[in-house]
mmCIF file with all atom_site columns, C-alpha atoms in Angstrom:
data_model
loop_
_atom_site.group_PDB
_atom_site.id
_atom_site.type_symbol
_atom_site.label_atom_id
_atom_site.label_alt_id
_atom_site.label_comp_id
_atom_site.label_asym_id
_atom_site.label_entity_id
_atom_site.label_seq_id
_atom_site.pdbx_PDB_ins_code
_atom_site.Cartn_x
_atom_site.Cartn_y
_atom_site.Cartn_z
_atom_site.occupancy
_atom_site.B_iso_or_equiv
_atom_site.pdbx_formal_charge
_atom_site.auth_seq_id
_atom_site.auth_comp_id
_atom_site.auth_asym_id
_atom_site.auth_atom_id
_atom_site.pdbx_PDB_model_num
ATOM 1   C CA . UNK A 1 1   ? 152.744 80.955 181.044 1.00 44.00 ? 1   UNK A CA 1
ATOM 2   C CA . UNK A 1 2   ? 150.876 77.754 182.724 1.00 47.00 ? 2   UNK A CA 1
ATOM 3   C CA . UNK A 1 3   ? 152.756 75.789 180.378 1.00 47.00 ? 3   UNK A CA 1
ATOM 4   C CA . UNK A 1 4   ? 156.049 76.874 181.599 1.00 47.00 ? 4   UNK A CA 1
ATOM 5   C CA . UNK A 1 5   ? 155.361 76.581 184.902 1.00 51.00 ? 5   UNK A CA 1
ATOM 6   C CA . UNK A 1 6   ? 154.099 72.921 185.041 1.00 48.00 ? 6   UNK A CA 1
ATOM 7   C CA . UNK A 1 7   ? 157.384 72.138 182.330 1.00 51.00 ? 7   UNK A CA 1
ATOM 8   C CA . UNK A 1 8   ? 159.753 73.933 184.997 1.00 80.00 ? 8   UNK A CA 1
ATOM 9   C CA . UNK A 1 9   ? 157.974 71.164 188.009 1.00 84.00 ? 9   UNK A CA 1
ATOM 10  C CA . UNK A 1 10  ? 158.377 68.215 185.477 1.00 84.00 ? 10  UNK A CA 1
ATOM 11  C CA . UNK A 1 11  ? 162.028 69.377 185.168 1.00 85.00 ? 11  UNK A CA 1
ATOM 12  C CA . UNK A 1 12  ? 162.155 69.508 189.421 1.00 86.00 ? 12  UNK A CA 1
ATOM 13  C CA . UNK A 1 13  ? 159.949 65.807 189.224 1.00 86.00 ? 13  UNK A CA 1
ATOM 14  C CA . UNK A 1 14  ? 162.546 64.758 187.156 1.00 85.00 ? 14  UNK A CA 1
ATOM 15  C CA . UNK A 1 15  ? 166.013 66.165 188.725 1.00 86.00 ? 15  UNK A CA 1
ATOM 16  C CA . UNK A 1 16  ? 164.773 64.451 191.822 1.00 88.00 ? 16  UNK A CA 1
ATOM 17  C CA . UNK A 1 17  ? 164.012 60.985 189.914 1.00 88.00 ? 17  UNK A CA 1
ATOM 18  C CA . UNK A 1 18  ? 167.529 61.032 187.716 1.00 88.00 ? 18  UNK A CA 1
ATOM 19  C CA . UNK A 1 19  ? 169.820 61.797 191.233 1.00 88.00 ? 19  UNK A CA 1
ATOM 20  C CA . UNK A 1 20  ? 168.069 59.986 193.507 1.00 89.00 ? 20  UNK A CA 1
ATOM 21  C CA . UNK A 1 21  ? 167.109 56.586 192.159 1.00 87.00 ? 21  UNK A CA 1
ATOM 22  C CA . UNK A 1 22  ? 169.168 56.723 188.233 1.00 87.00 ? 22  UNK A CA 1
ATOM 23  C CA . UNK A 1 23  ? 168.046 52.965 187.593 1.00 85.00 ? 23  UNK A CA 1
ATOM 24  C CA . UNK A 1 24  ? 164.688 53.970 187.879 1.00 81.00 ? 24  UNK A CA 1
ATOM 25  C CA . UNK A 1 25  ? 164.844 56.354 185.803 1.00 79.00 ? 25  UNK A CA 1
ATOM 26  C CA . UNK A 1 26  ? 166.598 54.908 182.741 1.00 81.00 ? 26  UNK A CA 1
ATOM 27  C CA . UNK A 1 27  ? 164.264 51.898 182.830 1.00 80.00 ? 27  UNK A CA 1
ATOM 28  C CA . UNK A 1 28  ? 160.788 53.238 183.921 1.00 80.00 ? 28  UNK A CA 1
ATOM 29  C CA . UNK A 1 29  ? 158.889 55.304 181.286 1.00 80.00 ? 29  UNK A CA 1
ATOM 30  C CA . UNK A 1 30  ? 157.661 58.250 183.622 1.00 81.00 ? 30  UNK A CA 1
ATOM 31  C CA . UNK A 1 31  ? 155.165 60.351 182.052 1.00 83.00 ? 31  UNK A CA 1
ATOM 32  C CA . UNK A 1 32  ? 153.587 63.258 183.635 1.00 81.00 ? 32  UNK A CA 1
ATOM 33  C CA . UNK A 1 33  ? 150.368 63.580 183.059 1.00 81.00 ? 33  UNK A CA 1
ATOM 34  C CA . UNK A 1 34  ? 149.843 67.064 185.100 1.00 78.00 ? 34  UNK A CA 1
ATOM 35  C CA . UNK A 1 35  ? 151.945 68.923 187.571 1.00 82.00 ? 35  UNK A CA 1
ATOM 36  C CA . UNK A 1 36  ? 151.150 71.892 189.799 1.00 80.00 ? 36  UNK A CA 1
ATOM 37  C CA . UNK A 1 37  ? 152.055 74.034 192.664 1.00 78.00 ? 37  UNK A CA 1
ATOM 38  C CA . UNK A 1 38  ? 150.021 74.022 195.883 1.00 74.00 ? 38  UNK A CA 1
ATOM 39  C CA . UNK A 1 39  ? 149.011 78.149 197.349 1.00 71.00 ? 39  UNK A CA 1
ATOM 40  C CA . UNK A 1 40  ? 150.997 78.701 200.209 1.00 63.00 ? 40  UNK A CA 1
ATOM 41  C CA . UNK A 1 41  ? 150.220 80.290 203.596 1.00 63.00 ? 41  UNK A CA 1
ATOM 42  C CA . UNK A 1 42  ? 152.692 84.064 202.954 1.00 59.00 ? 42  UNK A CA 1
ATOM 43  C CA . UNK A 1 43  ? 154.734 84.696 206.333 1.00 57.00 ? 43  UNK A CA 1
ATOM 44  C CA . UNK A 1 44  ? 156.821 87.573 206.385 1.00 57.00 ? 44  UNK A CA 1
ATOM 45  C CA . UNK A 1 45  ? 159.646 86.332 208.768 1.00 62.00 ? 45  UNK A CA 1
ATOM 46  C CA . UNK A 1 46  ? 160.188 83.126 206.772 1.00 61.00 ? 46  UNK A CA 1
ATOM 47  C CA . UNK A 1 47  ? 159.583 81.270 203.245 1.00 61.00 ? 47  UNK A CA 1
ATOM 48  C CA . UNK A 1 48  ? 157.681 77.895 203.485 1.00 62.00 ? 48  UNK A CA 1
ATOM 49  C CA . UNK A 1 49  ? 158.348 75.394 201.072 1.00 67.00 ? 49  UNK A CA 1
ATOM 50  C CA . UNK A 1 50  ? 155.240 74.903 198.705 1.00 69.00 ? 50  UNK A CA 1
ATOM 51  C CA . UNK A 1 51  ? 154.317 71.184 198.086 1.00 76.00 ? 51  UNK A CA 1
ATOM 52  C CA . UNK A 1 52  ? 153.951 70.384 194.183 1.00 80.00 ? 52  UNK A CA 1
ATOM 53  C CA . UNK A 1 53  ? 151.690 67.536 193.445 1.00 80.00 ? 53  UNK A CA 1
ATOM 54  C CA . UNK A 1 54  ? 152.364 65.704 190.221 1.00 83.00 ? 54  UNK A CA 1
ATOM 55  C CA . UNK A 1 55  ? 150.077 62.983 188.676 1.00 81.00 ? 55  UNK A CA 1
ATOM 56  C CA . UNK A 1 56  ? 151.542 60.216 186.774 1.00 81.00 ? 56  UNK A CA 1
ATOM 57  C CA . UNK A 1 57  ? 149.681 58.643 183.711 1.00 79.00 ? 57  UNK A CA 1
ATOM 58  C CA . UNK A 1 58  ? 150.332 54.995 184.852 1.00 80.00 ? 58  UNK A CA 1
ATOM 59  C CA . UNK A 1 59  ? 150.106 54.189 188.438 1.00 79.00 ? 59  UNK A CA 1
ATOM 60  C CA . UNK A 1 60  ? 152.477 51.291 188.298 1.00 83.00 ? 60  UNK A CA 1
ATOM 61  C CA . UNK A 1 61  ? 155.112 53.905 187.761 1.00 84.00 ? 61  UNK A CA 1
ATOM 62  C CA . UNK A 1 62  ? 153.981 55.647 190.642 1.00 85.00 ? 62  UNK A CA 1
ATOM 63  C CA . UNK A 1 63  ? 154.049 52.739 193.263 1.00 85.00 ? 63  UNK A CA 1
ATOM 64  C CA . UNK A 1 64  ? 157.763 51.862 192.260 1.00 88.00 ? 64  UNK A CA 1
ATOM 65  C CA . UNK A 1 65  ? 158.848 55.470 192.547 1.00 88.00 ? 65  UNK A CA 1
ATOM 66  C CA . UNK A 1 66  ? 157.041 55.162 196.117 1.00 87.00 ? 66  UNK A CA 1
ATOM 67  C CA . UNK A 1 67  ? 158.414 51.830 196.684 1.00 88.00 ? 67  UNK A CA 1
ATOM 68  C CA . UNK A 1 68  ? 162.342 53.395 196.018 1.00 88.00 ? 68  UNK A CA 1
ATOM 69  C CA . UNK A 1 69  ? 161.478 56.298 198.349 1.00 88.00 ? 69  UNK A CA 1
ATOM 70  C CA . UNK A 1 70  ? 160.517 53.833 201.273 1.00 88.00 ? 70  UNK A CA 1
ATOM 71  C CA . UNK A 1 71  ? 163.664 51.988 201.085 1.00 90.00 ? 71  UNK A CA 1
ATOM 72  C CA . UNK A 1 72  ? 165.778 55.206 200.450 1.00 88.00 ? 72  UNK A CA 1
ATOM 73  C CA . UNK A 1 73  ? 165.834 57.048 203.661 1.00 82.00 ? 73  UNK A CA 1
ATOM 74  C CA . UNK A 1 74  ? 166.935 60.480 202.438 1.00 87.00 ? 74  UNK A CA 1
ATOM 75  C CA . UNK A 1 75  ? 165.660 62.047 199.053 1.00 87.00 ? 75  UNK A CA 1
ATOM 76  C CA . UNK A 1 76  ? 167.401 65.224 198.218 1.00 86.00 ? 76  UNK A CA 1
ATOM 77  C CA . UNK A 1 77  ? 167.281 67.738 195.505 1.00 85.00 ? 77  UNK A CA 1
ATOM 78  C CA . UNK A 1 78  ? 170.054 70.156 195.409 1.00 86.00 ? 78  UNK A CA 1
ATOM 79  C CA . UNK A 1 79  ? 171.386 69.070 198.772 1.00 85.00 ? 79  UNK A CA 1
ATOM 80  C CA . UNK A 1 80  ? 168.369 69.754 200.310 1.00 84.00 ? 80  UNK A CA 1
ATOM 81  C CA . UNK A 1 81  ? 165.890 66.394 201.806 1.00 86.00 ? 81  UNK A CA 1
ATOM 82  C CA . UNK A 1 82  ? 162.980 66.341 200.289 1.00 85.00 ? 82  UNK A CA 1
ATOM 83  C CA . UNK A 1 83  ? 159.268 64.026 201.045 1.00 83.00 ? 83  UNK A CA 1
ATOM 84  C CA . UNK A 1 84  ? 157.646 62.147 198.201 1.00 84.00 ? 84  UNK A CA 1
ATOM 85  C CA . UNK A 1 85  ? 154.511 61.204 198.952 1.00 82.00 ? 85  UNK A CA 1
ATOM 86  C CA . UNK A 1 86  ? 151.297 59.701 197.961 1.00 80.00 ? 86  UNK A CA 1
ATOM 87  C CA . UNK A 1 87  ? 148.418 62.075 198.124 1.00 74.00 ? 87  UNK A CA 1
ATOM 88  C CA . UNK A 1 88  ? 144.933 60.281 198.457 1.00 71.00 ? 88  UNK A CA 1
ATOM 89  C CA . UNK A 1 89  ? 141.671 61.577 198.503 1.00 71.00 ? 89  UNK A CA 1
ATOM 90  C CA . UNK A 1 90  ? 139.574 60.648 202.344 1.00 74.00 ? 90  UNK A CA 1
ATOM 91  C CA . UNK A 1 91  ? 137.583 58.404 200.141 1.00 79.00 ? 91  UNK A CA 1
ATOM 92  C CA . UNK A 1 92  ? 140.573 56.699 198.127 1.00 77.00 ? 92  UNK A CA 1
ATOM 93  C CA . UNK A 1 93  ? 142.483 56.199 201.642 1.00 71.00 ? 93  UNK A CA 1
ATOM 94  C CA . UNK A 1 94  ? 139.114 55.010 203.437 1.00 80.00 ? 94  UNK A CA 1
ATOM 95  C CA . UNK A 1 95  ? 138.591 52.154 200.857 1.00 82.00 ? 95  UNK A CA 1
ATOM 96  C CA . UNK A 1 96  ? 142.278 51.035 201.118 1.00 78.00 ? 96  UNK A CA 1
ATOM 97  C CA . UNK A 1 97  ? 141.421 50.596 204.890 1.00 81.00 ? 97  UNK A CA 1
ATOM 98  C CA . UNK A 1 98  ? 138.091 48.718 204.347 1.00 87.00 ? 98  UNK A CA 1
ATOM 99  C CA . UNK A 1 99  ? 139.602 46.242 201.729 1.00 85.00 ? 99  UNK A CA 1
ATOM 100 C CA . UNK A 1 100 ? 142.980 45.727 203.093 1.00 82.00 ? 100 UNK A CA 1
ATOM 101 C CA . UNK A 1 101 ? 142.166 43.014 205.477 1.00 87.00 ? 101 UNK A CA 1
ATOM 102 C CA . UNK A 1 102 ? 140.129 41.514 202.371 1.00 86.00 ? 102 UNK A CA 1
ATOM 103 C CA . UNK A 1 103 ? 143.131 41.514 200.556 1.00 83.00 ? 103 UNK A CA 1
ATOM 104 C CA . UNK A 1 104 ? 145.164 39.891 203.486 1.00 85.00 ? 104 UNK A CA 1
ATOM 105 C CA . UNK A 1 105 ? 143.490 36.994 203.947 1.00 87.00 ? 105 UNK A CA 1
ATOM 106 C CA . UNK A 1 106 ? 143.259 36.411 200.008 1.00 87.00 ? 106 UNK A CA 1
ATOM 107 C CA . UNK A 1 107 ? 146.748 36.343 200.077 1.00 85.00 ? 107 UNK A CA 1
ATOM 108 C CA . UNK A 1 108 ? 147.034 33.767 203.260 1.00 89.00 ? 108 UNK A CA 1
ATOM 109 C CA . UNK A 1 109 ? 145.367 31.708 201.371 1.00 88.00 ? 109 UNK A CA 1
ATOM 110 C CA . UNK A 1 110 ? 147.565 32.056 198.072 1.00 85.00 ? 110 UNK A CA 1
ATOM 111 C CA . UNK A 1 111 ? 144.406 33.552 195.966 1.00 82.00 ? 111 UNK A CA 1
ATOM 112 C CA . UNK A 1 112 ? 145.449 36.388 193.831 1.00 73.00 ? 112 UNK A CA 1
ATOM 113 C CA . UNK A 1 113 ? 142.930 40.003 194.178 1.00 61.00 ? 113 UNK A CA 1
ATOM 114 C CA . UNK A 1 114 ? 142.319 40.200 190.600 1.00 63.00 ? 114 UNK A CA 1
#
């Protein structure tokens, strides 16, 4: 049953990849490495969308689909907009902010952050 459930989100991932940005996916090699529904808050008067998180195996893959959503103002799936986002742990997004002007100034001074 798990199975079919995270096959039917990497079916979603991947309607949203193949109408949205086609060239992207014909050349990029996206592989899923694990895909799941978030528990949403029940109301009675109306349905909330549930977010679905889906983890790529190369992250590479993942900036470039990031990258296309940035310049693409509107995503949709089935007519409907939808957000693609990064999701970062507090301590993931915290080092980003402590190396970033690290990684700034390396590249002012045309050193590559390898």
């Amino acid at each position: 049953m798990e199975e079919e459930k995270s096959e039917s989100l990497e079916n979603i991932f991947g309607g949203i990849i193949e109408v949205n940005f086609p060239s992207l996916a014909r050349y990029l090699d996206i592989q899923i490495e694990e895909a799941q529904r978030t528990s949403g808050k029940f109301t009675a008067k109306k349905s909330s969308p549930r977010h679905i998180v889906i983890k790529l195996s190369k992250v590479k893959v993942k900036e470039r689909i990031l990258r296309a959503v940035r310049q693409k103002n509107q995503v949709t799936y089935k007519e409907k907009p939808v957000r693609l986002t990064a999701d970062f742990s507090a301590e993931t997004l915290q080092a980003r902010r402590d190396w970033g002007p690290i990684f700034s100034l390396l590249k002012q001074n045309n050193y590559q952050a390898r």
